[in-house]
Amino acid sequence: MMINKIFQKIQKADIRKFRFWIQLFLFVIFVYGGYVAIDVGREIPVFSCGYDREAGGVCYFMSLQHQLARPWERLFSGASLGVLSAFGVFILWFIVFNKAWCGYACPLGTMQDWITALRKRLGIPYSTYSEESFKSLKKIKYIFLLIVLLFPLLIGAGLLDPEWRGAFCKMCPGRLITPMFVGDFSQWSIDFSSKTAIFLTTFGIAFTVVFFVGSFIKKRFFCFFCPMSAMHYIFSPFALLKLKKDGEKCTKCGDCYRVCDMQIWDIADDVKSRDILRDDCIFCLKCVAACPEEDALQVDIVKWAIFKSTKGGFAKRMGFEDETE
Amino acid sequence: MKQNEQPEKATRRVRKVEDPKARHQRHEAMEALKMLDALRHDFSKPLSSMDYFYELFEKVYCRREKLHSAKPMVGTLCIQIPYEIIYAMDAVPVRLCNGFHTNEQSGGEFMPAKSCSLVKATLGMLKQEDIPGVDKLDYLVHPTTCDQKTKSISMVEEIGYDVYHMEFPRVKESEESREYWRRTIRKFTKDLSKDLGRKINRRSLKSAIQKVGKAQLAYHRLNELRKLKSVPILGKDIFLITNAFFFDDIERWTEMTLAVCSEAEARVKEGTSAAGKRSPRILYTGSPPIFPNLKLPYMIEQADGVIVADESCSANRLFNDMVSVDEWFMYDMVDAVADRYLKGCTCPIFTKNDDRKRRLKELIESYNVDGVVYQSFAGCQVYEMEQRSIQQQMEALGIPMLYVETDYSPGQGGQLSTRIEAFMESLKVKNRRKQEG
Ligand code: SF4
Ligand code: SF4
Ligand code: SF4
Ligand code: SF4
Ligand code: SF4
């Protein structure tokens, strides 16, 4: 009975507020955690940047790129047990929360949401990609993922110059932006030590500028290109937290699609798949909150539904419900 | 029978040669009253909260009282014209789709013999300048939905109306159509505001969206009760309620619909049902029953059926899909309103009919339907054409379906009701067998 009541309450929850506070809390942990000696490890499956000297937990890509760049004899020997165990920790973190890491925990993601909030405050319309650009641009994140995974391996094999070490980090806006929150602006510079370094660091600065402009006009602009998101997608079928859809209940009204920051078309138009998590998804649950059909969309942990689309919840969030009810 | 109250002089003139307009109105009133009486008195256990609706129709069609004053009236010729935008300008949308045989006859001159009764009747009504509940129209919006509606625009203009042509896509899956329709609605919003000289802003649009949302929710709440094993309200009442939405004041409508909900909910608690224990549960689909052409729902329920659900644009489709807004600014709200009308719509005018099939299946399951009655107005190509695939789907689902072609003429009565009675009987037999076997 009690559990039922709580469940009903959750279904009517204002997901925006809930999300805002979680994001703020985790932002503080990840960006300022170091001040109070919080350290949740270096295998975090989101962009909580390791260049922030006070980080309370570090983006897995930093150590991953470092570890994969070992000479091959070492990489493929017993000495690499550490590499495997780090990977295991990453997977564990990820498998529990799935892409909800992006919607709720990633500092870089949260920053984009704050920029969106600023735009909204100014009453400026957002823009969207056309279907065609969407389809071609979404591939970019897989190219970045190749840079993260392949470049270090090539360095280890001696096929690529070590100047390319940590190449993605040098290009990543997280490296420039996150440290600013603890007053460190030193990343905003071009490294003139070599041609490669000039290229990578210039790219980083340019990408960061694009990050700011882009996320001002397009919701979650950067996430669309994020290699971490691509990496997540490989493992998300095994995750415990799931985004599910019941196509029979769906009217294809498109309400979910229109609130989706990532313009995921399938969320409304695919009425066949049960697992509706797509590679671009940030698991923000805005779609579930915006769906007016009972049980059409739902979030499961293992087998148990924790949040579902309900008519009542929809009506409450839209302000359709009378105060008396 | 109640007579139109008319001044002394007019009555005297009537005796010589009746003014055609007065004659038309007299016929209309008779037609309306006949249906209202039948709906009201031929069924046992009426809901007293329904009185408001019976009286409303009498007021509008028999006594010719006007409902709205001082606000601009926007006539709409389809459910695709967004209510939210019109309400946001403090104007009143009046849906003109008409159900009178009297009007069907007088509109007949515009159309080929075998064409949609609804379109003919609407043309007839416009020709007579006889708009229900309204003094005059300030604006008339006509969408390019089915062929007959689209082509009738030029006839409405011929009669002498200024018509706003609202372009509507007939493929709804593509991104292009979404964008096209959004553009149509953005343009409509601007044009309407300019032509009526009325402003629309964030606040007024938000409150209009919420007003319509509340009305929708009231309807949904009522519908929940129709899922129950003993249904507390008959389909004929539901059609009357949804038809009242065409012209009634929206807030009063919502309040009165909620009153019906409360009474029906109380009945559920008492355990009283509006239908019999063995009444077959019917899903109605097809061309829209519009007052006073409620003969099909009337016949079904006189033959001991109970309409528990419907898929038509005079009821379910009017209320089904709701607006969802991400950012409460004009730029997002107008698009959100546009999306509501296109994407979830199960109208037969679109290329594909998968969504309609899915909707029917869902309704059959959640309302525990025994049989389907599919009405197509004679001459409505799109509904006639979809019949085949719906029939096949029903066969696959094992749900019997009765297909009837109708128009507004009362002459059809006897033969039609025999078919319906036979269908209800066969459903009952089937149910009994299922219970025994
Ligand atoms: S620079 Fe980017 S990829 Fe590298 S640790 Fe920071 S956030 Fe992660
Ligand atoms: S996709 Fe966005 S939220 Fe997720 S890790 Fe990348 S930047 Fe962070
Ligand atoms: S909001 Fe719900 S019903 Fe509408 S398209 Fe999305 S999942 Fe389907
Ligand atoms: S599909 Fe849903 S959870 Fe995923 S990004 Fe879009 S709105 Fe968020
Ligand atoms: S019943 Fe058919 S022809 Fe008539 S308006 Fe509707 S879709 Fe058009």
mmCIF file of N, CA and C in Angstrom, chain B residues 243-338:
data_model
loop_
_atom_site.group_PDB
_atom_site.id
_atom_site.type_symbol
_atom_site.label_atom_id
_atom_site.label_comp_id
_atom_site.label_asym_id
_atom_site.label_seq_id
_atom_site.Cartn_x
_atom_site.Cartn_y
_atom_site.Cartn_z
ATOM 1 N N ASN B 243 -20.440 16.332 -29.235
ATOM 2 C CA ASN B 243 -21.002 17.233 -30.236
ATOM 3 C C ASN B 243 -21.233 18.633 -29.671
ATOM 4 N N ALA B 244 -21.540 18.699 -28.398
ATOM 5 C CA ALA B 244 -21.746 20.016 -27.784
ATOM 6 C C ALA B 244 -20.456 20.816 -27.780
ATOM 7 N N PHE B 245 -19.350 20.103 -27.768
ATOM 8 C CA PHE B 245 -18.046 20.776 -27.779
ATOM 9 C C PHE B 245 -17.860 21.609 -29.056
ATOM 10 N N PHE B 246 -18.596 21.279 -30.090
ATOM 11 C CA PHE B 246 -18.481 22.014 -31.355
ATOM 12 C C PHE B 246 -18.777 23.505 -31.182
ATOM 13 N N PHE B 247 -19.717 23.807 -30.293
ATOM 14 C CA PHE B 247 -20.118 25.217 -30.216
ATOM 15 C C PHE B 247 -20.230 25.776 -28.798
ATOM 16 N N ASP B 248 -20.204 24.901 -27.794
ATOM 17 C CA ASP B 248 -20.437 25.389 -26.431
ATOM 18 C C ASP B 248 -19.255 26.206 -25.916
ATOM 19 N N ASP B 249 -19.529 26.972 -24.865
ATOM 20 C CA ASP B 249 -18.457 27.666 -24.170
ATOM 21 C C ASP B 249 -17.570 26.613 -23.510
ATOM 22 N N ILE B 250 -16.279 26.676 -23.782
ATOM 23 C CA ILE B 250 -15.419 25.548 -23.404
ATOM 24 C C ILE B 250 -15.352 25.315 -21.894
ATOM 25 N N GLU B 251 -15.329 26.391 -21.136
ATOM 26 C CA GLU B 251 -15.213 26.182 -19.691
ATOM 27 C C GLU B 251 -16.493 25.613 -19.089
ATOM 28 N N ARG B 252 -17.622 26.091 -19.620
ATOM 29 C CA ARG B 252 -18.885 25.551 -19.132
ATOM 30 C C ARG B 252 -19.007 24.082 -19.558
ATOM 31 N N TRP B 253 -18.575 23.823 -20.762
ATOM 32 C CA TRP B 253 -18.622 22.445 -21.260
ATOM 33 C C TRP B 253 -17.831 21.517 -20.340
ATOM 34 N N THR B 254 -16.623 21.952 -19.979
ATOM 35 C CA THR B 254 -15.774 21.124 -19.121
ATOM 36 C C THR B 254 -16.450 20.875 -17.779
ATOM 37 N N GLU B 255 -17.003 21.945 -17.228
ATOM 38 C CA GLU B 255 -17.657 21.832 -15.932
ATOM 39 C C GLU B 255 -18.817 20.835 -16.002
ATOM 40 N N MET B 256 -19.604 20.953 -17.063
ATOM 41 C CA MET B 256 -20.773 20.092 -17.191
ATOM 42 C C MET B 256 -20.386 18.644 -17.478
ATOM 43 N N THR B 257 -19.317 18.474 -18.223
ATOM 44 C CA THR B 257 -18.836 17.115 -18.486
ATOM 45 C C THR B 257 -18.328 16.479 -17.187
ATOM 46 N N LEU B 258 -17.677 17.286 -16.377
ATOM 47 C CA LEU B 258 -17.213 16.761 -15.091
ATOM 48 C C LEU B 258 -18.394 16.398 -14.204
ATOM 49 N N ALA B 259 -19.477 17.166 -14.338
ATOM 50 C CA ALA B 259 -20.684 16.834 -13.564
ATOM 51 C C ALA B 259 -21.217 15.469 -14.000
ATOM 52 N N VAL B 260 -21.190 15.226 -15.302
ATOM 53 C CA VAL B 260 -21.620 13.909 -15.790
ATOM 54 C C VAL B 260 -20.697 12.824 -15.231
ATOM 55 N N CYS B 261 -19.386 13.125 -15.240
ATOM 56 C CA CYS B 261 -18.411 12.167 -14.667
ATOM 57 C C CYS B 261 -18.795 11.812 -13.238
ATOM 58 N N SER B 262 -19.065 12.834 -12.446
ATOM 59 C CA SER B 262 -19.343 12.566 -11.029
ATOM 60 C C SER B 262 -20.579 11.702 -10.881
ATOM 61 N N GLU B 263 -21.602 12.027 -11.651
ATOM 62 C CA GLU B 263 -22.820 11.230 -11.521
ATOM 63 C C GLU B 263 -22.564 9.786 -11.983
ATOM 64 N N ALA B 264 -21.837 9.667 -13.080
ATOM 65 C CA ALA B 264 -21.554 8.320 -13.578
ATOM 66 C C ALA B 264 -20.680 7.545 -12.593
ATOM 67 N N GLU B 265 -19.746 8.245 -11.976
ATOM 68 C CA GLU B 265 -18.890 7.568 -10.989
ATOM 69 C C GLU B 265 -19.706 7.097 -9.790
ATOM 70 N N ALA B 266 -20.672 7.936 -9.409
ATOM 71 C CA ALA B 266 -21.530 7.541 -8.292
ATOM 72 C C ALA B 266 -22.313 6.284 -8.665
ATOM 73 N N ARG B 267 -22.724 6.218 -9.918
ATOM 74 C CA ARG B 267 -23.456 5.028 -10.368
ATOM 75 C C ARG B 267 -22.592 3.784 -10.318
ATOM 76 N N VAL B 268 -21.351 3.971 -10.655
ATOM 77 C CA VAL B 268 -20.444 2.826 -10.608
ATOM 78 C C VAL B 268 -20.379 2.295 -9.180
ATOM 79 N N LYS B 269 -20.301 3.228 -8.228
ATOM 80 C CA LYS B 269 -20.244 2.810 -6.817
ATOM 81 C C LYS B 269 -21.504 2.058 -6.419
ATOM 82 N N GLU B 270 -22.661 2.576 -6.883
ATOM 83 C CA GLU B 270 -23.934 1.906 -6.568
ATOM 84 C C GLU B 270 -24.040 0.553 -7.249
ATOM 85 N N GLY B 271 -23.307 0.434 -8.350
ATOM 86 C CA GLY B 271 -23.390 -0.819 -9.106
ATOM 87 C C GLY B 271 -24.460 -0.792 -10.185
ATOM 88 N N THR B 272 -24.982 0.405 -10.519
ATOM 89 C CA THR B 272 -25.974 0.446 -11.599
ATOM 90 C C THR B 272 -25.280 0.613 -12.937
ATOM 91 N N SER B 273 -25.804 -0.107 -13.900
ATOM 92 C CA SER B 273 -25.211 -0.040 -15.228
ATOM 93 C C SER B 273 -26.224 0.560 -16.192
ATOM 94 N N ALA B 274 -25.713 1.237 -17.205
ATOM 95 C CA ALA B 274 -26.614 1.849 -18.185
ATOM 96 C C ALA B 274 -27.091 0.827 -19.208
ATOM 97 N N ALA B 275 -26.374 -0.258 -19.302
ATOM 98 C CA ALA B 275 -26.733 -1.273 -20.293
ATOM 99 C C ALA B 275 -27.084 -2.577 -19.588
ATOM 100 N N GLY B 276 -27.546 -3.522 -20.375
ATOM 101 C CA GLY B 276 -27.890 -4.811 -19.783
ATOM 102 C C GLY B 276 -26.654 -5.656 -19.500
ATOM 103 N N LYS B 277 -26.848 -6.721 -18.772
ATOM 104 C CA LYS B 277 -25.724 -7.582 -18.400
ATOM 105 C C LYS B 277 -25.064 -8.207 -19.627
ATOM 106 N N ARG B 278 -25.908 -8.541 -20.613
ATOM 107 C CA ARG B 278 -25.377 -9.229 -21.779
ATOM 108 C C ARG B 278 -25.217 -8.327 -22.992
ATOM 109 N N SER B 279 -25.397 -7.040 -22.791
ATOM 110 C CA SER B 279 -25.287 -6.127 -23.932
ATOM 111 C C SER B 279 -23.912 -6.221 -24.579
ATOM 112 N N PRO B 280 -23.871 -6.439 -25.888
ATOM 113 C CA PRO B 280 -22.575 -6.490 -26.560
ATOM 114 C C PRO B 280 -21.881 -5.129 -26.488
ATOM 115 N N ARG B 281 -20.596 -5.160 -26.270
ATOM 116 C CA ARG B 281 -19.807 -3.916 -26.163
ATOM 117 C C ARG B 281 -19.296 -3.557 -27.558
ATOM 118 N N ILE B 282 -19.692 -2.371 -27.993
ATOM 119 C CA ILE B 282 -19.440 -1.976 -29.374
ATOM 120 C C ILE B 282 -18.390 -0.870 -29.477
ATOM 121 N N LEU B 283 -17.541 -1.033 -30.468
ATOM 122 C CA LEU B 283 -16.624 0.046 -30.839
ATOM 123 C C LEU B 283 -17.165 0.656 -32.128
ATOM 124 N N TYR B 284 -17.385 1.953 -32.098
ATOM 125 C CA TYR B 284 -17.884 2.631 -33.275
ATOM 126 C C TYR B 284 -16.714 3.274 -34.034
ATOM 127 N N THR B 285 -16.660 3.093 -35.324
ATOM 128 C CA THR B 285 -15.608 3.777 -36.087
ATOM 129 C C THR B 285 -16.130 4.219 -37.444
ATOM 130 N N GLY B 286 -15.478 5.199 -38.040
ATOM 131 C CA GLY B 286 -15.847 5.641 -39.382
ATOM 132 C C GLY B 286 -16.325 7.080 -39.436
ATOM 133 N N SER B 287 -17.130 7.385 -40.468
ATOM 134 C CA SER B 287 -17.617 8.749 -40.660
ATOM 135 C C SER B 287 -18.315 9.250 -39.395
ATOM 136 N N PRO B 288 -18.119 10.499 -39.075
ATOM 137 C CA PRO B 288 -18.526 11.000 -37.755
ATOM 138 C C PRO B 288 -20.037 11.169 -37.584
ATOM 139 N N PRO B 289 -20.594 10.646 -36.500
ATOM 140 C CA PRO B 289 -21.979 10.938 -36.156
ATOM 141 C C PRO B 289 -22.044 12.366 -35.620
ATOM 142 N N ILE B 290 -22.800 13.203 -36.321
ATOM 143 C CA ILE B 290 -22.908 14.594 -35.898
ATOM 144 C C ILE B 290 -24.380 14.909 -35.690
ATOM 145 N N PHE B 291 -24.688 15.545 -34.606
ATOM 146 C CA PHE B 291 -26.069 15.820 -34.254
ATOM 147 C C PHE B 291 -26.779 16.532 -35.397
ATOM 148 N N PRO B 292 -28.004 16.191 -35.747
ATOM 149 C CA PRO B 292 -28.853 15.170 -35.138
ATOM 150 C C PRO B 292 -28.741 13.816 -35.841
ATOM 151 N N ASN B 293 -27.694 13.639 -36.629
ATOM 152 C CA ASN B 293 -27.536 12.349 -37.287
ATOM 153 C C ASN B 293 -26.902 11.335 -36.321
ATOM 154 N N LEU B 294 -27.573 11.106 -35.201
ATOM 155 C CA LEU B 294 -27.058 10.131 -34.239
ATOM 156 C C LEU B 294 -27.863 8.844 -34.355
ATOM 157 N N LYS B 295 -28.389 8.608 -35.546
ATOM 158 C CA LYS B 295 -29.278 7.453 -35.671
ATOM 159 C C LYS B 295 -28.543 6.137 -35.454
ATOM 160 N N LEU B 296 -27.306 6.084 -35.865
ATOM 161 C CA LEU B 296 -26.596 4.819 -35.713
ATOM 162 C C LEU B 296 -26.338 4.490 -34.235
ATOM 163 N N PRO B 297 -25.764 5.425 -33.478
ATOM 164 C CA PRO B 297 -25.634 5.142 -32.041
ATOM 165 C C PRO B 297 -26.982 4.822 -31.406
ATOM 166 N N TYR B 298 -28.003 5.563 -31.820
ATOM 167 C CA TYR B 298 -29.340 5.316 -31.274
ATOM 168 C C TYR B 298 -29.787 3.881 -31.561
ATOM 169 N N MET B 299 -29.653 3.466 -32.813
ATOM 170 C CA MET B 299 -30.094 2.122 -33.178
ATOM 171 C C MET B 299 -29.296 1.047 -32.459
ATOM 172 N N ILE B 300 -27.999 1.257 -32.381
ATOM 173 C CA ILE B 300 -27.149 0.255 -31.721
ATOM 174 C C ILE B 300 -27.609 0.060 -30.282
ATOM 175 N N GLU B 301 -27.860 1.170 -29.618
ATOM 176 C CA GLU B 301 -28.176 1.041 -28.196
ATOM 177 C C GLU B 301 -29.638 0.678 -27.971
ATOM 178 N N GLN B 302 -30.495 0.957 -28.960
ATOM 179 C CA GLN B 302 -31.869 0.461 -28.877
ATOM 180 C C GLN B 302 -31.889 -1.047 -29.070
ATOM 181 N N ALA B 303 -30.929 -1.531 -29.827
ATOM 182 C CA ALA B 303 -30.866 -2.975 -30.071
ATOM 183 C C ALA B 303 -30.078 -3.681 -28.978
ATOM 184 N N ASP B 304 -29.964 -3.026 -27.820
ATOM 185 C CA ASP B 304 -29.324 -3.607 -26.651
ATOM 186 C C ASP B 304 -27.793 -3.689 -26.747
ATOM 187 N N GLY B 305 -27.197 -2.940 -27.680
ATOM 188 C CA GLY B 305 -25.739 -2.853 -27.663
ATOM 189 C C GLY B 305 -25.346 -1.696 -26.755
ATOM 190 N N VAL B 306 -24.064 -1.607 -26.435
ATOM 191 C CA VAL B 306 -23.597 -0.415 -25.724
ATOM 192 C C VAL B 306 -22.276 0.024 -26.355
ATOM 193 N N ILE B 307 -22.250 1.266 -26.800
ATOM 194 C CA ILE B 307 -21.023 1.772 -27.426
ATOM 195 C C ILE B 307 -20.062 2.153 -26.310
ATOM 196 N N VAL B 308 -18.985 1.405 -26.212
ATOM 197 C CA VAL B 308 -18.040 1.671 -25.123
ATOM 198 C C VAL B 308 -16.852 2.493 -25.601
ATOM 199 N N ALA B 309 -16.669 2.555 -26.908
ATOM 200 C CA ALA B 309 -15.528 3.322 -27.416
ATOM 201 C C ALA B 309 -15.825 3.734 -28.843
ATOM 202 N N ASP B 310 -15.121 4.725 -29.293
ATOM 203 C CA ASP B 310 -15.300 5.131 -30.677
ATOM 204 C C ASP B 310 -13.986 5.637 -31.229
ATOM 205 N N GLU B 311 -13.913 5.623 -32.544
ATOM 206 C CA GLU B 311 -12.753 6.200 -33.215
ATOM 207 C C GLU B 311 -13.355 7.028 -34.341
ATOM 208 N N SER B 312 -13.636 8.274 -34.042
ATOM 209 C CA SER B 312 -14.235 9.145 -35.056
ATOM 210 C C SER B 312 -13.900 10.590 -34.726
ATOM 211 N N CYS B 313 -14.034 11.448 -35.729
ATOM 212 C CA CYS B 313 -13.590 12.821 -35.491
ATOM 213 C C CYS B 313 -14.645 13.672 -34.800
ATOM 214 N N SER B 314 -15.819 13.085 -34.479
ATOM 215 C CA SER B 314 -16.737 13.890 -33.689
ATOM 216 C C SER B 314 -16.666 13.509 -32.213
ATOM 217 N N ALA B 315 -15.780 12.604 -31.876
ATOM 218 C CA ALA B 315 -15.627 12.280 -30.452
ATOM 219 C C ALA B 315 -14.167 12.013 -30.109
ATOM 220 N N ASN B 316 -13.779 10.760 -30.147
ATOM 221 C CA ASN B 316 -12.444 10.366 -29.698
ATOM 222 C C ASN B 316 -11.318 11.234 -30.272
ATOM 223 N N ARG B 317 -11.366 11.426 -31.588
ATOM 224 C CA ARG B 317 -10.235 12.108 -32.222
ATOM 225 C C ARG B 317 -10.141 13.589 -31.845
ATOM 226 N N LEU B 318 -11.277 14.121 -31.434
ATOM 227 C CA LEU B 318 -11.293 15.517 -30.986
ATOM 228 C C LEU B 318 -10.456 15.716 -29.732
ATOM 229 N N PHE B 319 -10.417 14.658 -28.922
ATOM 230 C CA PHE B 319 -9.850 14.838 -27.583
ATOM 231 C C PHE B 319 -8.609 14.006 -27.326
ATOM 232 N N ASN B 320 -8.324 13.083 -28.234
ATOM 233 C CA ASN B 320 -7.337 12.081 -27.882
ATOM 234 C C ASN B 320 -5.924 12.627 -27.614
ATOM 235 N N ASP B 321 -5.346 13.283 -28.581
ATOM 236 C CA ASP B 321 -3.947 13.673 -28.430
ATOM 237 C C ASP B 321 -3.819 15.037 -27.772
ATOM 238 N N MET B 322 -2.809 15.151 -26.930
ATOM 239 C CA MET B 322 -2.676 16.387 -26.172
ATOM 240 C C MET B 322 -1.377 17.117 -26.489
ATOM 241 N N VAL B 323 -1.414 18.407 -26.248
ATOM 242 C CA VAL B 323 -0.257 19.244 -26.526
ATOM 243 C C VAL B 323 0.799 19.065 -25.444
ATOM 244 N N SER B 324 2.045 18.884 -25.859
ATOM 245 C CA SER B 324 3.109 18.882 -24.860
ATOM 246 C C SER B 324 4.136 19.941 -25.226
ATOM 247 N N VAL B 325 4.460 20.761 -24.267
ATOM 248 C CA VAL B 325 5.334 21.901 -24.529
ATOM 249 C C VAL B 325 6.634 21.728 -23.764
ATOM 250 N N ASP B 326 7.726 22.052 -24.404
ATOM 251 C CA ASP B 326 9.004 21.970 -23.707
ATOM 252 C C ASP B 326 9.379 23.327 -23.118
ATOM 253 N N GLU B 327 9.299 24.356 -23.923
ATOM 254 C CA GLU B 327 9.639 25.692 -23.445
ATOM 255 C C GLU B 327 8.413 26.573 -23.645
ATOM 256 N N TRP B 328 7.930 27.151 -22.564
ATOM 257 C CA TRP B 328 6.670 27.902 -22.631
ATOM 258 C C TRP B 328 6.848 29.272 -23.264
ATOM 259 N N PHE B 329 7.277 29.278 -24.495
ATOM 260 C CA PHE B 329 7.397 30.512 -25.271
ATOM 261 C C PHE B 329 6.624 30.321 -26.553
ATOM 262 N N MET B 330 6.279 31.426 -27.197
ATOM 263 C CA MET B 330 5.516 31.331 -28.437
ATOM 264 C C MET B 330 6.147 30.357 -29.411
ATOM 265 N N TYR B 331 7.495 30.450 -29.578
ATOM 266 C CA TYR B 331 8.130 29.648 -30.616
ATOM 267 C C TYR B 331 7.910 28.160 -30.415
ATOM 268 N N ASP B 332 7.852 27.731 -29.172
ATOM 269 C CA ASP B 332 7.677 26.304 -28.932
ATOM 270 C C ASP B 332 6.205 25.919 -28.820
ATOM 271 N N MET B 333 5.406 26.821 -28.255
ATOM 272 C CA MET B 333 3.998 26.494 -28.040
ATOM 273 C C MET B 333 3.248 26.339 -29.362
ATOM 274 N N VAL B 334 3.498 27.236 -30.299
ATOM 275 C CA VAL B 334 2.770 27.173 -31.570
ATOM 276 C C VAL B 334 3.104 25.869 -32.296
ATOM 277 N N ASP B 335 4.370 25.507 -32.312
ATOM 278 C CA ASP B 335 4.763 24.239 -32.935
ATOM 279 C C ASP B 335 4.157 23.045 -32.197
ATOM 280 N N ALA B 336 4.101 23.167 -30.888
ATOM 281 C CA ALA B 336 3.548 22.061 -30.088
ATOM 282 C C ALA B 336 2.082 21.865 -30.428
ATOM 283 N N VAL B 337 1.379 22.973 -30.587
ATOM 284 C CA VAL B 337 -0.028 22.902 -30.958
ATOM 285 C C VAL B 337 -0.159 22.244 -32.333
ATOM 286 N N ALA B 338 0.694 22.661 -33.257
ATOM 287 C CA ALA B 338 0.654 22.080 -34.605
ATOM 288 C C ALA B 338 0.841 20.568 -34.539
#
